[in-house]
Amino acid sequence: MAEKIDEVFKVIDEQRDGYLHELLELLRLPSVSANPTCRKYIENAAERLCKALKARGAGCEVLETEGHPVVCGSFQAKDKGPTLLIYGHYDVQPPDPLEEWQSDPFDPVIKDGYVYARGASDDKGQLFCYVAALDAINRAGLQVPVNLRFLFEGEEEIGSPNLRKFLLHRHELLESDAVVISDGSQAAPGVPAITYGLRGLAYLQIDVEGPKRDLHSGVYGGIVVNPLQALVDILSHLKDENDRVMIEGFYDDVLVPDETERAMIRSLPFDEEQLKEYLGISVFGGEKEFHPLERRLLRPTLDVNGIWGGYSGPGAKTVIPSRAGAKISMRLVPNQRYKKITDLTGQYIRKVTPPGVRVKVTPMEGTDPVLVNTKSREVQIAARALEIAFGRPPVFMREGGSIPVVSLFSELMGSKPILLLGFGRPDDGIHGPNERFNLDDFFKGIKTAVALFFLMAER
Amino acid sequence: MAEKIDEVFKVIDEQRDGYLHELLELLRLPSVSANPTCRKYIENAAERLCKALKARGAGCEVLETEGHPVVCGSFQAKDKGPTLLIYGHYDVQPPDPLEEWQSDPFDPVIKDGYVYARGASDDKGQLFCYVAALDAINRAGLQVPVNLRFLFEGEEEIGSPNLRKFLLHRHELLESDAVVISDGSQAAPGVPAITYGLRGLAYLQIDVEGPKRDLHSGVYGGIVVNPLQALVDILSHLKDENDRVMIEGFYDDVLVPDETERAMIRSLPFDEEQLKEYLGISVFGGEKEFHPLERRLLRPTLDVNGIWGGYSGPGAKTVIPSRAGAKISMRLVPNQRYKKITDLTGQYIRKVTPPGVRVKVTPMEGTDPVLVNTKSREVQIAARALEIAFGRPPVFMREGGSIPVVSLFSELMGSKPILLLGFGRPDDGIHGPNERFNLDDFFKGIKTAVALFFLMAER
């Protein structure tokens, strides 16, 4: 079995250029799910992936949802074997702010061993590892030892609003022994990881309305409540000086971190000075009583993600705007529930809104935090696969981000194991400008997938 | 003399359509001084005004500055007489937010006795009254009884950054017995006013920088100081719950309002309920211990005029932006000085900026508050001119806005009287969408100018 894996690894090393080329083609499509004008590229990306799977002998269909389509592929093993469900997403974040990219986000550039493009790491590069793995086993002339289902969606970056309904109607797509998801990162460059915990997310938009028209601040300054001032006051009330969220009840369901786990997390690779330099900051923020990694992995947070209102052009305009708005999000940890947090946040915001303006709070996305049982056979096999591909055993970690579908899978598939194998790096710059994916990680990701398939078939 | 004035008034009534037509042509030019791409229209507007003056027998030149040009006209009376300097500005505010205009801001619409267009009231409509007055006296076959100087600038809405230098080099342009400025409003519709006090202005931009790239809030939320959060905290520290500015030293030089003046201001026409309805608000803001008009006229204020940062597009983006910014302005009253206030504000902002981000405070505009001596002969004559044109005597008032050039004139011309005769209305919507100018006010403004010219020549 180790021989078979080695044979396929050789093929992968020979096919590096081909796999990279195919990934670059995928990265050229601006499949921004949040942008309605990108619908064409969303469809192109789905079709391209479907073709890629068919070319490797898998069955595949692009299935419509009420939003963007889902690519559903399946590969039947010749011999009996377990079934793995591979989830990924072919949609990407908006590329804003465009002016901070050093190259076109949708014209990938190879530099210093990285490919730079929107979606390189999140998630086109990672999902494509599984397509390439199937290809490599075929090329090596070997039988694919497991049954595979592929589920590549196009709405992950907007919170997968239609996936639940889609899967509830096509429950057969979920029939499998484990779900495999690569949409995250290693613990540190070269240190593979299995993620057993994800933070949840509650994302809201706040709209503040004051006077029904924009006003001149010379005439109305000091007379009306300025919606911009009201908005910054509301936002400023959300956290205290120690970065503690002040929404009443916010921490009620937060699990007190276990001392063993805290110690384990504090021992993860983390170079504070290097990270500060990478980020260009002199001090970290956040709750001082927790280590930065604990803050990322074990603690809930709140961030303002966007704000607008009034005049932001060149020069000066002495306006009191009629309205102002902001987007905020909270990262949640077990056992917080996004619905409850969303409600509490709305109540709190209405409470701290000054008289003289109207406030509207619109929930935009929500997902619950996830914890996976690390003791299962499948998780242990995934650990061996990572060790074979990366040359060292993975660490078990939580991740600060959220993958709404993981909550969904854990809800829809009961106790089936969810394998979260992140091939990216913490500094891939996902969601920001100059997103990148390390090419070594790309090929190690393909190898991990191959090893996982063979090890999983062993009984 | 009253007969002469009556004769000219008749001409004005006959020429209403012609004067309006000429104003509409001027309003069609988007002479937005803050927008570099509007430079062509700035030049067109200056040339059009120059032509209009020449057509009435005035000498005129469009003189370059380091920014936008100044229209300098002069009309020599046949007989000896005093010299009036007419100041106005042909530039306009940016029309944002465009989507809230019910018609094109630069395609004037006449509706219900108003002309709707950017610059209708501020200040093209008002400055044009003086051109039309000259025209009407000519048409009536009468001698213009005063010498006139016209100074129409193109940078008022961006704080007149080049006018000081321009006038210091051409001091002869200022040689006059009084300055007349119509760039404000009546006390209430039909109640003319002479403004003897203007608030000053200190306008600043705040830029907050954190991490050197945009970050994913799942990975860095709770670890880095979010520049957006820092910005809203800074802005929230600028005023307390009672709308008092918290910048240390801000109120040190504020004149305690005189009880007689407070009582006079409280007795000005002010329909609280009507204004609330017009604004679409249920309660006023501001310092509770002062009447709304006192807050507008006697008290300094602070407003956030614009804010930006992060993602403001459709959908959700969980970003921690690298930077965020805001524009703020303070209205100042005697004896505050904008330079001192600007310094104090910068110091205060740096003090309340949380560690982990860098802040930059950029002064963008500044002007000192102004008080005019209401007992001078010229002010009393202007009052009679307004009474003749509007049919009732003016009230003496302060205005909440700022006209930087008034500070400049008072500095450069020593004790020469400054006549601030606002023909607009408080609800003209200047600086906001759907700016308008009442047509009756337009023609009364022309008549005021005519009466002023004749009365001023009386000795």
JSON list of N, CA and C in Angstrom, two decimals, chain B residues 399-442:
[
{"chain": "B", "resi": 399, "resn": "GLU", "atom": "N", "xyz": [-25.32, 83.69, 11.99]},
{"chain": "B", "resi": 399, "resn": "GLU", "atom": "CA", "xyz": [-25.57, 82.51, 11.20]},
{"chain": "B", "resi": 399, "resn": "GLU", "atom": "C", "xyz": [-24.68, 81.38, 11.69]},
{"chain": "B", "resi": 400, "resn": "GLY", "atom": "N", "xyz": [-25.20, 80.15, 11.51]},
{"chain": "B", "resi": 400, "resn": "GLY", "atom": "CA", "xyz": [-24.44, 79.01, 12.01]},
{"chain": "B", "resi": 400, "resn": "GLY", "atom": "C", "xyz": [-23.28, 78.61, 11.11]},
{"chain": "B", "resi": 401, "resn": "GLY", "atom": "N", "xyz": [-23.37, 79.00, 9.84]},
{"chain": "B", "resi": 401, "resn": "GLY", "atom": "CA", "xyz": [-22.34, 78.61, 8.89]},
{"chain": "B", "resi": 401, "resn": "GLY", "atom": "C", "xyz": [-21.10, 79.48, 8.98]},
{"chain": "B", "resi": 402, "resn": "SER", "atom": "N", "xyz": [-20.18, 79.20, 8.07]},
{"chain": "B", "resi": 402, "resn": "SER", "atom": "CA", "xyz": [-18.91, 79.91, 8.07]},
{"chain": "B", "resi": 402, "resn": "SER", "atom": "C", "xyz": [-18.66, 80.40, 6.66]},
{"chain": "B", "resi": 403, "resn": "ILE", "atom": "N", "xyz": [-18.13, 81.61, 6.52]},
{"chain": "B", "resi": 403, "resn": "ILE", "atom": "CA", "xyz": [-17.64, 82.07, 5.21]},
{"chain": "B", "resi": 403, "resn": "ILE", "atom": "C", "xyz": [-16.20, 82.51, 5.42]},
{"chain": "B", "resi": 404, "resn": "PRO", "atom": "N", "xyz": [-15.28, 81.62, 5.04]},
{"chain": "B", "resi": 404, "resn": "PRO", "atom": "CA", "xyz": [-13.87, 81.90, 5.33]},
{"chain": "B", "resi": 404, "resn": "PRO", "atom": "C", "xyz": [-13.45, 83.29, 4.85]},
{"chain": "B", "resi": 405, "resn": "VAL", "atom": "N", "xyz": [-13.98, 83.72, 3.70]},
{"chain": "B", "resi": 405, "resn": "VAL", "atom": "CA", "xyz": [-13.54, 85.00, 3.16]},
{"chain": "B", "resi": 405, "resn": "VAL", "atom": "C", "xyz": [-13.96, 86.16, 4.05]},
{"chain": "B", "resi": 406, "resn": "VAL", "atom": "N", "xyz": [-15.00, 85.99, 4.83]},
{"chain": "B", "resi": 406, "resn": "VAL", "atom": "CA", "xyz": [-15.41, 87.09, 5.71]},
{"chain": "B", "resi": 406, "resn": "VAL", "atom": "C", "xyz": [-14.31, 87.34, 6.74]},
{"chain": "B", "resi": 407, "resn": "SER", "atom": "N", "xyz": [-13.79, 86.25, 7.29]},
{"chain": "B", "resi": 407, "resn": "SER", "atom": "CA", "xyz": [-12.64, 86.40, 8.20]},
{"chain": "B", "resi": 407, "resn": "SER", "atom": "C", "xyz": [-11.50, 87.08, 7.46]},
{"chain": "B", "resi": 408, "resn": "LEU", "atom": "N", "xyz": [-11.31, 86.64, 6.22]},
{"chain": "B", "resi": 408, "resn": "LEU", "atom": "CA", "xyz": [-10.22, 87.18, 5.43]},
{"chain": "B", "resi": 408, "resn": "LEU", "atom": "C", "xyz": [-10.43, 88.68, 5.18]},
{"chain": "B", "resi": 409, "resn": "PHE", "atom": "N", "xyz": [-11.64, 89.06, 4.76]},
{"chain": "B", "resi": 409, "resn": "PHE", "atom": "CA", "xyz": [-11.92, 90.47, 4.51]},
{"chain": "B", "resi": 409, "resn": "PHE", "atom": "C", "xyz": [-11.74, 91.28, 5.79]},
{"chain": "B", "resi": 410, "resn": "SER", "atom": "N", "xyz": [-12.23, 90.74, 6.89]},
{"chain": "B", "resi": 410, "resn": "SER", "atom": "CA", "xyz": [-12.15, 91.53, 8.12]},
{"chain": "B", "resi": 410, "resn": "SER", "atom": "C", "xyz": [-10.69, 91.69, 8.52]},
{"chain": "B", "resi": 411, "resn": "GLU", "atom": "N", "xyz": [-9.87, 90.72, 8.16]},
{"chain": "B", "resi": 411, "resn": "GLU", "atom": "CA", "xyz": [-8.44, 90.83, 8.46]},
{"chain": "B", "resi": 411, "resn": "GLU", "atom": "C", "xyz": [-7.76, 91.81, 7.51]},
{"chain": "B", "resi": 412, "resn": "LEU", "atom": "N", "xyz": [-8.09, 91.71, 6.20]},
{"chain": "B", "resi": 412, "resn": "LEU", "atom": "CA", "xyz": [-7.37, 92.50, 5.20]},
{"chain": "B", "resi": 412, "resn": "LEU", "atom": "C", "xyz": [-7.86, 93.93, 5.09]},
{"chain": "B", "resi": 413, "resn": "MET", "atom": "N", "xyz": [-9.13, 94.18, 5.46]},
{"chain": "B", "resi": 413, "resn": "MET", "atom": "CA", "xyz": [-9.70, 95.50, 5.23]},
{"chain": "B", "resi": 413, "resn": "MET", "atom": "C", "xyz": [-9.91, 96.29, 6.50]},
{"chain": "B", "resi": 414, "resn": "GLY", "atom": "N", "xyz": [-9.34, 95.79, 7.58]},
{"chain": "B", "resi": 414, "resn": "GLY", "atom": "CA", "xyz": [-9.43, 96.53, 8.83]},
{"chain": "B", "resi": 414, "resn": "GLY", "atom": "C", "xyz": [-10.86, 96.72, 9.26]},
{"chain": "B", "resi": 415, "resn": "SER", "atom": "N", "xyz": [-11.26, 97.97, 9.46]},
{"chain": "B", "resi": 415, "resn": "SER", "atom": "CA", "xyz": [-12.57, 98.21, 10.08]},
{"chain": "B", "resi": 415, "resn": "SER", "atom": "C", "xyz": [-13.68, 98.44, 9.06]},
{"chain": "B", "resi": 416, "resn": "LYS", "atom": "N", "xyz": [-13.41, 98.22, 7.77]},
{"chain": "B", "resi": 416, "resn": "LYS", "atom": "CA", "xyz": [-14.47, 98.43, 6.77]},
{"chain": "B", "resi": 416, "resn": "LYS", "atom": "C", "xyz": [-15.67, 97.51, 7.06]},
{"chain": "B", "resi": 417, "resn": "PRO", "atom": "N", "xyz": [-16.88, 98.07, 6.91]},
{"chain": "B", "resi": 417, "resn": "PRO", "atom": "CA", "xyz": [-18.06, 97.25, 7.23]},
{"chain": "B", "resi": 417, "resn": "PRO", "atom": "C", "xyz": [-18.23, 96.08, 6.26]},
{"chain": "B", "resi": 418, "resn": "ILE", "atom": "N", "xyz": [-18.71, 94.99, 6.79]},
{"chain": "B", "resi": 418, "resn": "ILE", "atom": "CA", "xyz": [-19.01, 93.81, 5.97]},
{"chain": "B", "resi": 418, "resn": "ILE", "atom": "C", "xyz": [-20.51, 93.58, 6.06]},
{"chain": "B", "resi": 419, "resn": "LEU", "atom": "N", "xyz": [-21.17, 93.67, 4.91]},
{"chain": "B", "resi": 419, "resn": "LEU", "atom": "CA", "xyz": [-22.63, 93.56, 4.89]},
{"chain": "B", "resi": 419, "resn": "LEU", "atom": "C", "xyz": [-23.02, 92.16, 4.43]},
{"chain": "B", "resi": 420, "resn": "LEU", "atom": "N", "xyz": [-23.57, 91.39, 5.35]},
{"chain": "B", "resi": 420, "resn": "LEU", "atom": "CA", "xyz": [-23.93, 90.01, 5.03]},
{"chain": "B", "resi": 420, "resn": "LEU", "atom": "C", "xyz": [-25.45, 89.94, 4.86]},
{"chain": "B", "resi": 421, "resn": "LEU", "atom": "N", "xyz": [-25.88, 89.94, 3.60]},
{"chain": "B", "resi": 421, "resn": "LEU", "atom": "CA", "xyz": [-27.30, 90.00, 3.29]},
{"chain": "B", "resi": 421, "resn": "LEU", "atom": "C", "xyz": [-27.72, 88.69, 2.64]},
{"chain": "B", "resi": 422, "resn": "GLY", "atom": "N", "xyz": [-28.25, 87.78, 3.43]},
{"chain": "B", "resi": 422, "resn": "GLY", "atom": "CA", "xyz": [-28.60, 86.47, 2.89]},
{"chain": "B", "resi": 422, "resn": "GLY", "atom": "C", "xyz": [-29.97, 86.49, 2.24]},
{"chain": "B", "resi": 423, "resn": "PHE", "atom": "N", "xyz": [-30.04, 86.08, 0.97]},
{"chain": "B", "resi": 423, "resn": "PHE", "atom": "CA", "xyz": [-31.33, 86.04, 0.27]},
{"chain": "B", "resi": 423, "resn": "PHE", "atom": "C", "xyz": [-31.95, 84.64, 0.29]},
{"chain": "B", "resi": 424, "resn": "GLY", "atom": "N", "xyz": [-31.20, 83.64, 0.71]},
{"chain": "B", "resi": 424, "resn": "GLY", "atom": "CA", "xyz": [-31.71, 82.26, 0.70]},
{"chain": "B", "resi": 424, "resn": "GLY", "atom": "C", "xyz": [-32.66, 82.00, 1.86]},
{"chain": "B", "resi": 425, "resn": "ARG", "atom": "N", "xyz": [-33.08, 80.74, 1.99]},
{"chain": "B", "resi": 425, "resn": "ARG", "atom": "CA", "xyz": [-33.93, 80.34, 3.11]},
{"chain": "B", "resi": 425, "resn": "ARG", "atom": "C", "xyz": [-33.24, 79.24, 3.89]},
{"chain": "B", "resi": 426, "resn": "PRO", "atom": "N", "xyz": [-33.58, 79.13, 5.17]},
{"chain": "B", "resi": 426, "resn": "PRO", "atom": "CA", "xyz": [-32.93, 78.08, 5.98]},
{"chain": "B", "resi": 426, "resn": "PRO", "atom": "C", "xyz": [-33.17, 76.68, 5.40]},
{"chain": "B", "resi": 427, "resn": "ASP", "atom": "N", "xyz": [-34.30, 76.48, 4.70]},
{"chain": "B", "resi": 427, "resn": "ASP", "atom": "CA", "xyz": [-34.57, 75.13, 4.19]},
{"chain": "B", "resi": 427, "resn": "ASP", "atom": "C", "xyz": [-34.28, 75.02, 2.69]},
{"chain": "B", "resi": 428, "resn": "ASP", "atom": "N", "xyz": [-33.32, 75.79, 2.20]},
{"chain": "B", "resi": 428, "resn": "ASP", "atom": "CA", "xyz": [-32.93, 75.67, 0.79]},
{"chain": "B", "resi": 428, "resn": "ASP", "atom": "C", "xyz": [-32.17, 74.38, 0.51]},
{"chain": "B", "resi": 429, "resn": "GLY", "atom": "N", "xyz": [-31.76, 73.70, 1.57]},
{"chain": "B", "resi": 429, "resn": "GLY", "atom": "CA", "xyz": [-31.07, 72.42, 1.37]},
{"chain": "B", "resi": 429, "resn": "GLY", "atom": "C", "xyz": [-29.69, 72.57, 0.75]},
{"chain": "B", "resi": 430, "resn": "ILE", "atom": "N", "xyz": [-29.00, 73.65, 1.09]},
{"chain": "B", "resi": 430, "resn": "ILE", "atom": "CA", "xyz": [-27.65, 73.81, 0.54]},
{"chain": "B", "resi": 430, "resn": "ILE", "atom": "C", "xyz": [-26.76, 72.70, 1.07]},
{"chain": "B", "resi": 431, "resn": "HIS", "atom": "N", "xyz": [-25.82, 72.26, 0.27]},
{"chain": "B", "resi": 431, "resn": "HIS", "atom": "CA", "xyz": [-24.85, 71.19, 0.57]},
{"chain": "B", "resi": 431, "resn": "HIS", "atom": "C", "xyz": [-25.49, 69.81, 0.55]},
{"chain": "B", "resi": 432, "resn": "GLY", "atom": "N", "xyz": [-26.81, 69.71, 0.51]},
{"chain": "B", "resi": 432, "resn": "GLY", "atom": "CA", "xyz": [-27.47, 68.41, 0.46]},
{"chain": "B", "resi": 432, "resn": "GLY", "atom": "C", "xyz": [-28.11, 68.20, -0.90]},
{"chain": "B", "resi": 433, "resn": "PRO", "atom": "N", "xyz": [-28.88, 67.10, -1.04]},
{"chain": "B", "resi": 433, "resn": "PRO", "atom": "CA", "xyz": [-29.58, 66.89, -2.31]},
{"chain": "B", "resi": 433, "resn": "PRO", "atom": "C", "xyz": [-30.76, 67.85, -2.44]},
{"chain": "B", "resi": 434, "resn": "ASN", "atom": "N", "xyz": [-31.20, 68.07, -3.67]},
{"chain": "B", "resi": 434, "resn": "ASN", "atom": "CA", "xyz": [-32.37, 68.90, -3.96]},
{"chain": "B", "resi": 434, "resn": "ASN", "atom": "C", "xyz": [-32.25, 70.33, -3.43]},
{"chain": "B", "resi": 435, "resn": "GLU", "atom": "N", "xyz": [-31.04, 70.88, -3.55]},
{"chain": "B", "resi": 435, "resn": "GLU", "atom": "CA", "xyz": [-30.86, 72.30, -3.21]},
{"chain": "B", "resi": 435, "resn": "GLU", "atom": "C", "xyz": [-31.79, 73.14, -4.08]},
{"chain": "B", "resi": 436, "resn": "ARG", "atom": "N", "xyz": [-32.32, 74.21, -3.49]},
{"chain": "B", "resi": 436, "resn": "ARG", "atom": "CA", "xyz": [-33.26, 75.04, -4.23]},
{"chain": "B", "resi": 436, "resn": "ARG", "atom": "C", "xyz": [-33.11, 76.50, -3.84]},
{"chain": "B", "resi": 437, "resn": "PHE", "atom": "N", "xyz": [-33.71, 77.37, -4.64]},
{"chain": "B", "resi": 437, "resn": "PHE", "atom": "CA", "xyz": [-33.70, 78.80, -4.36]},
{"chain": "B", "resi": 437, "resn": "PHE", "atom": "C", "xyz": [-35.07, 79.31, -4.76]},
{"chain": "B", "resi": 438, "resn": "ASN", "atom": "N", "xyz": [-35.71, 80.04, -3.84]},
{"chain": "B", "resi": 438, "resn": "ASN", "atom": "CA", "xyz": [-37.05, 80.54, -4.11]},
{"chain": "B", "resi": 438, "resn": "ASN", "atom": "C", "xyz": [-36.97, 81.68, -5.12]},
{"chain": "B", "resi": 439, "resn": "LEU", "atom": "N", "xyz": [-37.84, 81.64, -6.14]},
{"chain": "B", "resi": 439, "resn": "LEU", "atom": "CA", "xyz": [-37.76, 82.65, -7.20]},
{"chain": "B", "resi": 439, "resn": "LEU", "atom": "C", "xyz": [-38.10, 84.04, -6.69]},
{"chain": "B", "resi": 440, "resn": "ASP", "atom": "N", "xyz": [-39.07, 84.14, -5.77]},
{"chain": "B", "resi": 440, "resn": "ASP", "atom": "CA", "xyz": [-39.38, 85.45, -5.18]},
{"chain": "B", "resi": 440, "resn": "ASP", "atom": "C", "xyz": [-38.15, 86.02, -4.49]},
{"chain": "B", "resi": 441, "resn": "ASP", "atom": "N", "xyz": [-37.45, 85.14, -3.77]},
{"chain": "B", "resi": 441, "resn": "ASP", "atom": "CA", "xyz": [-36.25, 85.60, -3.08]},
{"chain": "B", "resi": 441, "resn": "ASP", "atom": "C", "xyz": [-35.22, 86.11, -4.08]},
{"chain": "B", "resi": 442, "resn": "PHE", "atom": "N", "xyz": [-35.15, 85.42, -5.21]},
{"chain": "B", "resi": 442, "resn": "PHE", "atom": "CA", "xyz": [-34.20, 85.82, -6.26]},
{"chain": "B", "resi": 442, "resn": "PHE", "atom": "C", "xyz": [-34.50, 87.26, -6.70]}
]
